[in-house]
Amino acid sequence: MKNKKRWLGLGILFIALLGLSFPVGSKLEESDSFCISCHTVPEETYFNRAQDTLAGILAPPPDLSSAHYKAPSQAVFRCIDCHRGDQSLSHRWQTYLLGMRDAFIWVTGRANPAIEKVFAGEPLLLNAACVDCHTDSLLELGFNNHYHNQLAAAGELEAKGLEPFEPPEGLSGTLFIELAEVNSSLDCLDCHHAHRTIPDGDQTLYLDVEFFMFPACVFCHEEVGQGPLELR
């Protein structure tokens, strides 16, 4: 009987500590400095680049992640803004579990030290964060934006009640006048890699056109059975 009470007490204590750690962890992760206290390599590189961009030392910033620290965002932007999804309860919980996993990786010394990151560990959260901030990029109609307005995420936004809008004058037409007419499985991360150095990135919108963007275009065209298949 005593053992049962002891285990019950330990269980209640564990649940209480777990519940307390959620709001505490959520508050701490708002600080980039706290993030890199555990994510030391290669996140220190990303952090230093961001701070140098914020100070105007790096121009243009070498990667898309650092570029988010340019004006007008500047100091209001943080690592967690990309890494916690759309901030819904389910995504907050997933972020919390991810933080626990990352803490274990740090303690065991199993972190991946590679500076250049191409493949995302949690693409669902990252894509949701992209959509949450760049909604207008998906809602603009017209052919000149079909690589955005035909993504599944665009149709999902419309289903939530958001209204698409016409492109600037002179760019309208008869193609892609509705959102997500095609069924593509592409998402933001297929073209946009935040932690990958792109030479002269400020001029190329941080897109690796030859090795990632063109192949993504071809993949989409093959998937939906429309559009050119040779873009190089």
PDB file of C-alpha atoms in Angstrom:
ATOM      1  CA  MET A   1       0.000   0.000   0.000  1.00  0.00           C
ATOM      2  CA  LYS A   2       2.839   2.362   0.881  1.00  0.00           C
ATOM      3  CA  ASN A   3       4.541   1.647  -2.454  1.00  0.00           C
ATOM      4  CA  LYS A   4       1.341   2.441  -4.317  1.00  0.00           C
ATOM      5  CA  LYS A   5       1.040   5.768  -2.500  1.00  0.00           C
ATOM      6  CA  ARG A   6       4.692   6.523  -3.194  1.00  0.00           C
ATOM      7  CA  TRP A   7       4.316   5.846  -6.906  1.00  0.00           C
ATOM      8  CA  LEU A   8       1.074   7.823  -6.989  1.00  0.00           C
ATOM      9  CA  GLY A   9       2.811  10.733  -5.301  1.00  0.00           C
ATOM     10  CA  LEU A  10       5.721  10.577  -7.728  1.00  0.00           C
ATOM     11  CA  GLY A  11       3.278  10.433 -10.629  1.00  0.00           C
ATOM     12  CA  ILE A  12       1.420  13.510  -9.403  1.00  0.00           C
ATOM     13  CA  LEU A  13       4.717  15.344  -8.879  1.00  0.00           C
ATOM     14  CA  PHE A  14       5.885  14.428 -12.379  1.00  0.00           C
ATOM     15  CA  ILE A  15       2.632  15.661 -13.931  1.00  0.00           C
ATOM     16  CA  ALA A  16       2.822  18.884 -11.918  1.00  0.00           C
ATOM     17  CA  LEU A  17       6.417  19.515 -12.987  1.00  0.00           C
ATOM     18  CA  LEU A  18       5.526  18.708 -16.592  1.00  0.00           C
ATOM     19  CA  GLY A  19       2.604  21.133 -16.480  1.00  0.00           C
ATOM     20  CA  LEU A  20       4.778  23.833 -14.937  1.00  0.00           C
ATOM     21  CA  SER A  21       7.572  23.324 -17.444  1.00  0.00           C
ATOM     22  CA  PHE A  22       5.256  24.026 -20.379  1.00  0.00           C
ATOM     23  CA  PRO A  23       4.581  27.737 -19.635  1.00  0.00           C
ATOM     24  CA  VAL A  24       8.125  28.245 -18.317  1.00  0.00           C
ATOM     25  CA  GLY A  25       9.661  26.680 -21.418  1.00  0.00           C
ATOM     26  CA  SER A  26       7.312  28.648 -23.664  1.00  0.00           C
ATOM     27  CA  LYS A  27       8.485  31.880 -22.062  1.00  0.00           C
ATOM     28  CA  LEU A  28      12.187  31.013 -22.204  1.00  0.00           C
ATOM     29  CA  GLU A  29      12.096  29.987 -25.860  1.00  0.00           C
ATOM     30  CA  GLU A  30      11.050  33.525 -26.790  1.00  0.00           C
ATOM     31  CA  SER A  31      14.731  34.446 -26.401  1.00  0.00           C
ATOM     32  CA  ASP A  32      17.234  33.499 -29.118  1.00  0.00           C
ATOM     33  CA  SER A  33      19.987  33.568 -26.491  1.00  0.00           C
ATOM     34  CA  PHE A  34      18.190  30.862 -24.535  1.00  0.00           C
ATOM     35  CA  CYS A  35      17.800  28.728 -27.661  1.00  0.00           C
ATOM     36  CA  ILE A  36      21.520  28.659 -28.378  1.00  0.00           C
ATOM     37  CA  SER A  37      22.368  27.804 -24.767  1.00  0.00           C
ATOM     38  CA  CYS A  38      21.474  24.223 -25.744  1.00  0.00           C
ATOM     39  CA  HIS A  39      21.538  24.389 -29.544  1.00  0.00           C
ATOM     40  CA  THR A  40      25.203  25.250 -29.606  1.00  0.00           C
ATOM     41  CA  VAL A  41      26.329  23.821 -32.957  1.00  0.00           C
ATOM     42  CA  PRO A  42      25.523  24.947 -35.583  1.00  0.00           C
ATOM     43  CA  GLU A  43      22.874  27.239 -34.124  1.00  0.00           C
ATOM     44  CA  GLU A  44      25.509  29.612 -32.747  1.00  0.00           C
ATOM     45  CA  THR A  45      26.439  30.327 -36.366  1.00  0.00           C
ATOM     46  CA  TYR A  46      22.832  31.178 -37.217  1.00  0.00           C
ATOM     47  CA  PHE A  47      22.507  33.311 -34.083  1.00  0.00           C
ATOM     48  CA  ASN A  48      25.703  35.267 -34.828  1.00  0.00           C
ATOM     49  CA  ARG A  49      24.624  35.846 -38.426  1.00  0.00           C
ATOM     50  CA  ALA A  50      21.255  37.122 -37.231  1.00  0.00           C
ATOM     51  CA  GLN A  51      22.843  39.493 -34.736  1.00  0.00           C
ATOM     52  CA  ASP A  52      25.293  40.789 -37.344  1.00  0.00           C
ATOM     53  CA  THR A  53      22.412  41.351 -39.753  1.00  0.00           C
ATOM     54  CA  LEU A  54      20.485  43.175 -37.067  1.00  0.00           C
ATOM     55  CA  ALA A  55      23.525  45.386 -36.461  1.00  0.00           C
ATOM     56  CA  GLY A  56      23.909  46.066 -40.190  1.00  0.00           C
ATOM     57  CA  ILE A  57      27.268  44.275 -40.394  1.00  0.00           C
ATOM     58  CA  LEU A  58      26.123  41.617 -42.865  1.00  0.00           C
ATOM     59  CA  ALA A  59      24.753  43.046 -46.103  1.00  0.00           C
ATOM     60  CA  PRO A  60      23.268  41.156 -47.716  1.00  0.00           C
ATOM     61  CA  PRO A  61      22.648  38.460 -45.109  1.00  0.00           C
ATOM     62  CA  PRO A  62      24.023  35.096 -46.269  1.00  0.00           C
ATOM     63  CA  ASP A  63      20.899  33.046 -45.680  1.00  0.00           C
ATOM     64  CA  LEU A  64      17.121  33.342 -45.489  1.00  0.00           C
ATOM     65  CA  SER A  65      17.083  32.891 -41.735  1.00  0.00           C
ATOM     66  CA  SER A  66      19.370  35.877 -41.173  1.00  0.00           C
ATOM     67  CA  ALA A  67      17.417  37.938 -43.700  1.00  0.00           C
ATOM     68  CA  HIS A  68      14.394  37.824 -41.390  1.00  0.00           C
ATOM     69  CA  TYR A  69      16.328  40.062 -39.016  1.00  0.00           C
ATOM     70  CA  LYS A  70      16.542  42.914 -41.523  1.00  0.00           C
ATOM     71  CA  ALA A  71      14.189  45.888 -41.347  1.00  0.00           C
ATOM     72  CA  PRO A  72      11.273  46.089 -40.945  1.00  0.00           C
ATOM     73  CA  SER A  73      11.228  42.988 -38.695  1.00  0.00           C
ATOM     74  CA  GLN A  74      14.522  43.623 -36.887  1.00  0.00           C
ATOM     75  CA  ALA A  75      14.477  42.817 -33.174  1.00  0.00           C
ATOM     76  CA  VAL A  76      10.881  41.586 -33.139  1.00  0.00           C
ATOM     77  CA  PHE A  77      11.851  38.420 -35.006  1.00  0.00           C
ATOM     78  CA  ARG A  78      13.076  35.327 -33.121  1.00  0.00           C
ATOM     79  CA  CYS A  79      14.118  31.750 -33.903  1.00  0.00           C
ATOM     80  CA  ILE A  80      10.933  30.388 -32.342  1.00  0.00           C
ATOM     81  CA  ASP A  81       8.776  32.325 -34.814  1.00  0.00           C
ATOM     82  CA  CYS A  82       9.704  29.736 -37.448  1.00  0.00           C
ATOM     83  CA  HIS A  83      10.031  26.716 -35.198  1.00  0.00           C
ATOM     84  CA  ARG A  84       6.674  26.561 -33.426  1.00  0.00           C
ATOM     85  CA  GLY A  85       4.293  26.317 -36.348  1.00  0.00           C
ATOM     86  CA  ASP A  86       1.120  28.377 -36.397  1.00  0.00           C
ATOM     87  CA  GLN A  87       1.068  28.701 -32.574  1.00  0.00           C
ATOM     88  CA  SER A  88      -2.090  26.594 -32.276  1.00  0.00           C
ATOM     89  CA  LEU A  89      -2.365  24.385 -29.196  1.00  0.00           C
ATOM     90  CA  SER A  90      -1.463  21.240 -31.135  1.00  0.00           C
ATOM     91  CA  HIS A  91       1.579  22.909 -32.678  1.00  0.00           C
ATOM     92  CA  ARG A  92       2.634  24.322 -29.312  1.00  0.00           C
ATOM     93  CA  TRP A  93       2.481  20.811 -27.865  1.00  0.00           C
ATOM     94  CA  GLN A  94       4.486  19.407 -30.787  1.00  0.00           C
ATOM     95  CA  THR A  95       7.064  22.152 -30.251  1.00  0.00           C
ATOM     96  CA  TYR A  96       7.261  21.276 -26.577  1.00  0.00           C
ATOM     97  CA  LEU A  97       7.883  17.597 -27.354  1.00  0.00           C
ATOM     98  CA  LEU A  98      10.433  18.616 -29.980  1.00  0.00           C
ATOM     99  CA  GLY A  99      12.221  20.712 -27.374  1.00  0.00           C
ATOM    100  CA  MET A 100      12.386  17.708 -25.048  1.00  0.00           C
ATOM    101  CA  ARG A 101      13.830  15.596 -27.856  1.00  0.00           C
ATOM    102  CA  ASP A 102      16.378  18.278 -28.726  1.00  0.00           C
ATOM    103  CA  ALA A 103      17.390  18.528 -25.076  1.00  0.00           C
ATOM    104  CA  PHE A 104      18.076  14.792 -25.067  1.00  0.00           C
ATOM    105  CA  ILE A 105      20.129  15.104 -28.271  1.00  0.00           C
ATOM    106  CA  TRP A 106      22.156  17.907 -26.673  1.00  0.00           C
ATOM    107  CA  VAL A 107      22.776  15.973 -23.442  1.00  0.00           C
ATOM    108  CA  THR A 108      23.915  12.897 -25.360  1.00  0.00           C
ATOM    109  CA  GLY A 109      26.133  14.915 -27.703  1.00  0.00           C
ATOM    110  CA  ARG A 110      24.369  13.727 -30.859  1.00  0.00           C
ATOM    111  CA  ALA A 111      23.684  17.113 -32.472  1.00  0.00           C
ATOM    112  CA  ASN A 112      24.344  17.467 -36.200  1.00  0.00           C
ATOM    113  CA  PRO A 113      27.148  20.061 -36.514  1.00  0.00           C
ATOM    114  CA  ALA A 114      26.646  20.747 -40.238  1.00  0.00           C
ATOM    115  CA  ILE A 115      26.219  24.480 -40.849  1.00  0.00           C
ATOM    116  CA  GLU A 116      24.320  24.124 -44.111  1.00  0.00           C
ATOM    117  CA  LYS A 117      20.875  22.621 -43.568  1.00  0.00           C
ATOM    118  CA  VAL A 118      18.839  21.351 -46.511  1.00  0.00           C
ATOM    119  CA  PHE A 119      16.479  18.843 -44.922  1.00  0.00           C
ATOM    120  CA  ALA A 120      14.165  19.925 -42.108  1.00  0.00           C
ATOM    121  CA  GLY A 121      13.525  17.710 -39.114  1.00  0.00           C
ATOM    122  CA  GLU A 122       9.976  18.994 -38.539  1.00  0.00           C
ATOM    123  CA  PRO A 123       8.726  20.332 -41.905  1.00  0.00           C
ATOM    124  CA  LEU A 124       5.104  20.472 -40.730  1.00  0.00           C
ATOM    125  CA  LEU A 125       5.855  23.105 -38.104  1.00  0.00           C
ATOM    126  CA  LEU A 126       8.141  25.109 -40.373  1.00  0.00           C
ATOM    127  CA  ASN A 127       5.688  25.193 -43.273  1.00  0.00           C
ATOM    128  CA  ALA A 128       2.856  26.205 -40.952  1.00  0.00           C
ATOM    129  CA  ALA A 129       4.977  29.090 -39.679  1.00  0.00           C
ATOM    130  CA  CYS A 130       5.734  30.216 -43.247  1.00  0.00           C
ATOM    131  CA  VAL A 131       2.040  30.210 -44.128  1.00  0.00           C
ATOM    132  CA  ASP A 132       1.123  31.979 -40.894  1.00  0.00           C
ATOM    133  CA  CYS A 133       3.381  34.944 -41.713  1.00  0.00           C
ATOM    134  CA  HIS A 134       3.255  34.960 -45.522  1.00  0.00           C
ATOM    135  CA  THR A 135      -0.463  34.505 -46.055  1.00  0.00           C
ATOM    136  CA  ASP A 136      -0.660  37.205 -48.732  1.00  0.00           C
ATOM    137  CA  SER A 137       1.974  35.431 -50.813  1.00  0.00           C
ATOM    138  CA  LEU A 138      -0.416  32.492 -51.197  1.00  0.00           C
ATOM    139  CA  LEU A 139      -3.600  34.493 -51.761  1.00  0.00           C
ATOM    140  CA  GLU A 140      -2.474  36.642 -54.705  1.00  0.00           C
ATOM    141  CA  LEU A 141      -4.055  35.346 -57.900  1.00  0.00           C
ATOM    142  CA  GLY A 142      -2.570  35.224 -61.395  1.00  0.00           C
ATOM    143  CA  PHE A 143      -0.017  33.292 -63.418  1.00  0.00           C
ATOM    144  CA  ASN A 144       2.941  35.263 -62.086  1.00  0.00           C
ATOM    145  CA  ASN A 145       2.233  33.845 -58.633  1.00  0.00           C
ATOM    146  CA  HIS A 146       1.054  30.360 -59.629  1.00  0.00           C
ATOM    147  CA  TYR A 147       3.973  28.721 -57.819  1.00  0.00           C
ATOM    148  CA  HIS A 148       2.369  30.026 -54.613  1.00  0.00           C
ATOM    149  CA  ASN A 149      -1.353  30.259 -55.287  1.00  0.00           C
ATOM    150  CA  GLN A 150      -1.514  26.668 -56.544  1.00  0.00           C
ATOM    151  CA  LEU A 151      -0.027  25.131 -53.418  1.00  0.00           C
ATOM    152  CA  ALA A 152      -2.397  23.130 -51.242  1.00  0.00           C
ATOM    153  CA  ALA A 153      -1.820  25.655 -48.446  1.00  0.00           C
ATOM    154  CA  ALA A 154      -3.462  28.354 -50.589  1.00  0.00           C
ATOM    155  CA  GLY A 155      -6.667  26.356 -50.931  1.00  0.00           C
ATOM    156  CA  GLU A 156      -6.620  25.643 -47.199  1.00  0.00           C
ATOM    157  CA  LEU A 157      -6.459  29.363 -46.443  1.00  0.00           C
ATOM    158  CA  GLU A 158      -9.466  30.013 -48.661  1.00  0.00           C
ATOM    159  CA  ALA A 159     -11.341  27.190 -46.938  1.00  0.00           C
ATOM    160  CA  LYS A 160     -10.764  29.023 -43.660  1.00  0.00           C
ATOM    161  CA  GLY A 161     -12.545  32.073 -45.086  1.00  0.00           C
ATOM    162  CA  LEU A 162      -9.622  34.157 -46.312  1.00  0.00           C
ATOM    163  CA  GLU A 163     -10.250  35.933 -49.598  1.00  0.00           C
ATOM    164  CA  PRO A 164      -7.855  35.778 -52.564  1.00  0.00           C
ATOM    165  CA  PHE A 165      -7.013  39.063 -54.241  1.00  0.00           C
ATOM    166  CA  GLU A 166      -6.120  40.255 -57.710  1.00  0.00           C
ATOM    167  CA  PRO A 167      -2.458  40.915 -58.566  1.00  0.00           C
ATOM    168  CA  PRO A 168      -1.120  44.426 -59.203  1.00  0.00           C
ATOM    169  CA  GLU A 169      -2.447  46.164 -62.311  1.00  0.00           C
ATOM    170  CA  GLY A 170      -0.883  44.858 -65.480  1.00  0.00           C
ATOM    171  CA  LEU A 171      -0.222  41.364 -64.121  1.00  0.00           C
ATOM    172  CA  SER A 172      -3.756  40.015 -64.287  1.00  0.00           C
ATOM    173  CA  GLY A 173      -4.871  37.448 -66.836  1.00  0.00           C
ATOM    174  CA  THR A 174      -7.121  34.472 -67.450  1.00  0.00           C
ATOM    175  CA  LEU A 175      -4.843  31.826 -65.897  1.00  0.00           C
ATOM    176  CA  PHE A 176      -4.915  30.821 -62.249  1.00  0.00           C
ATOM    177  CA  ILE A 177      -7.794  33.076 -61.305  1.00  0.00           C
ATOM    178  CA  GLU A 178      -8.680  30.689 -58.469  1.00  0.00           C
ATOM    179  CA  LEU A 179      -6.585  29.268 -55.662  1.00  0.00           C
ATOM    180  CA  ALA A 180      -5.144  25.755 -55.721  1.00  0.00           C
ATOM    181  CA  GLU A 181      -6.811  24.518 -58.910  1.00  0.00           C
ATOM    182  CA  VAL A 182      -4.203  21.755 -59.083  1.00  0.00           C
ATOM    183  CA  ASN A 183      -3.344  19.105 -56.538  1.00  0.00           C
ATOM    184  CA  SER A 184       0.321  19.602 -55.753  1.00  0.00           C
ATOM    185  CA  SER A 185       2.147  18.118 -52.788  1.00  0.00           C
ATOM    186  CA  LEU A 186       4.822  20.826 -52.800  1.00  0.00           C
ATOM    187  CA  ASP A 187       5.196  23.073 -49.807  1.00  0.00           C
ATOM    188  CA  CYS A 188       7.293  26.087 -48.813  1.00  0.00           C
ATOM    189  CA  LEU A 189      10.386  24.119 -47.839  1.00  0.00           C
ATOM    190  CA  ASP A 190      10.732  22.551 -51.271  1.00  0.00           C
ATOM    191  CA  CYS A 191      12.022  25.891 -52.560  1.00  0.00           C
ATOM    192  CA  HIS A 192      12.950  27.921 -49.489  1.00  0.00           C
ATOM    193  CA  HIS A 193      15.778  26.711 -47.212  1.00  0.00           C
ATOM    194  CA  ALA A 194      16.306  29.025 -44.252  1.00  0.00           C
ATOM    195  CA  HIS A 195      19.672  27.731 -43.057  1.00  0.00           C
ATOM    196  CA  ARG A 196      21.523  27.431 -46.319  1.00  0.00           C
ATOM    197  CA  THR A 197      24.013  29.991 -47.584  1.00  0.00           C
ATOM    198  CA  ILE A 198      23.018  31.487 -50.922  1.00  0.00           C
ATOM    199  CA  PRO A 199      25.653  33.771 -52.540  1.00  0.00           C
ATOM    200  CA  ASP A 200      24.199  37.221 -53.191  1.00  0.00           C
ATOM    201  CA  GLY A 201      21.045  35.966 -51.545  1.00  0.00           C
ATOM    202  CA  ASP A 202      19.500  39.387 -51.266  1.00  0.00           C
ATOM    203  CA  GLN A 203      19.388  39.605 -55.053  1.00  0.00           C
ATOM    204  CA  THR A 204      18.124  36.052 -55.664  1.00  0.00           C
ATOM    205  CA  LEU A 205      15.465  35.966 -52.921  1.00  0.00           C
ATOM    206  CA  TYR A 206      17.493  33.185 -51.277  1.00  0.00           C
ATOM    207  CA  LEU A 207      16.447  30.647 -53.895  1.00  0.00           C
ATOM    208  CA  ASP A 208      18.824  28.060 -55.257  1.00  0.00           C
ATOM    209  CA  VAL A 209      17.247  28.198 -58.687  1.00  0.00           C
ATOM    210  CA  GLU A 210      19.349  25.541 -60.409  1.00  0.00           C
ATOM    211  CA  PHE A 211      19.421  22.804 -57.782  1.00  0.00           C
ATOM    212  CA  PHE A 212      16.155  23.250 -55.876  1.00  0.00           C
ATOM    213  CA  MET A 213      13.651  25.650 -57.439  1.00  0.00           C
ATOM    214  CA  PHE A 214      13.695  24.355 -61.026  1.00  0.00           C
ATOM    215  CA  PRO A 215      13.523  20.700 -59.911  1.00  0.00           C
ATOM    216  CA  ALA A 216      10.576  21.612 -57.656  1.00  0.00           C
ATOM    217  CA  CYS A 217       8.822  23.272 -60.597  1.00  0.00           C
ATOM    218  CA  VAL A 218       9.381  20.207 -62.780  1.00  0.00           C
ATOM    219  CA  PHE A 219       8.178  17.892 -60.025  1.00  0.00           C
ATOM    220  CA  CYS A 220       4.971  19.896 -59.660  1.00  0.00           C
ATOM    221  CA  HIS A 221       4.388  19.964 -63.422  1.00  0.00           C
ATOM    222  CA  GLU A 222       4.882  16.197 -63.586  1.00  0.00           C
ATOM    223  CA  GLU A 223       2.627  15.649 -60.603  1.00  0.00           C
ATOM    224  CA  VAL A 224      -0.306  17.598 -62.031  1.00  0.00           C
ATOM    225  CA  GLY A 225       0.320  16.782 -65.686  1.00  0.00           C
ATOM    226  CA  GLN A 226       0.603  20.407 -66.813  1.00  0.00           C
ATOM    227  CA  GLY A 227       3.351  22.865 -67.681  1.00  0.00           C
ATOM    228  CA  PRO A 228       6.871  22.479 -69.127  1.00  0.00           C
ATOM    229  CA  LEU A 229       9.133  19.662 -67.912  1.00  0.00           C
ATOM    230  CA  GLU A 230      12.457  21.174 -68.927  1.00  0.00           C
ATOM    231  CA  LEU A 231      13.384  24.429 -67.241  1.00  0.00           C
ATOM    232  CA  ARG A 232      17.170  24.415 -67.202  1.00  0.00           C
TER     233      ARG A 232
END
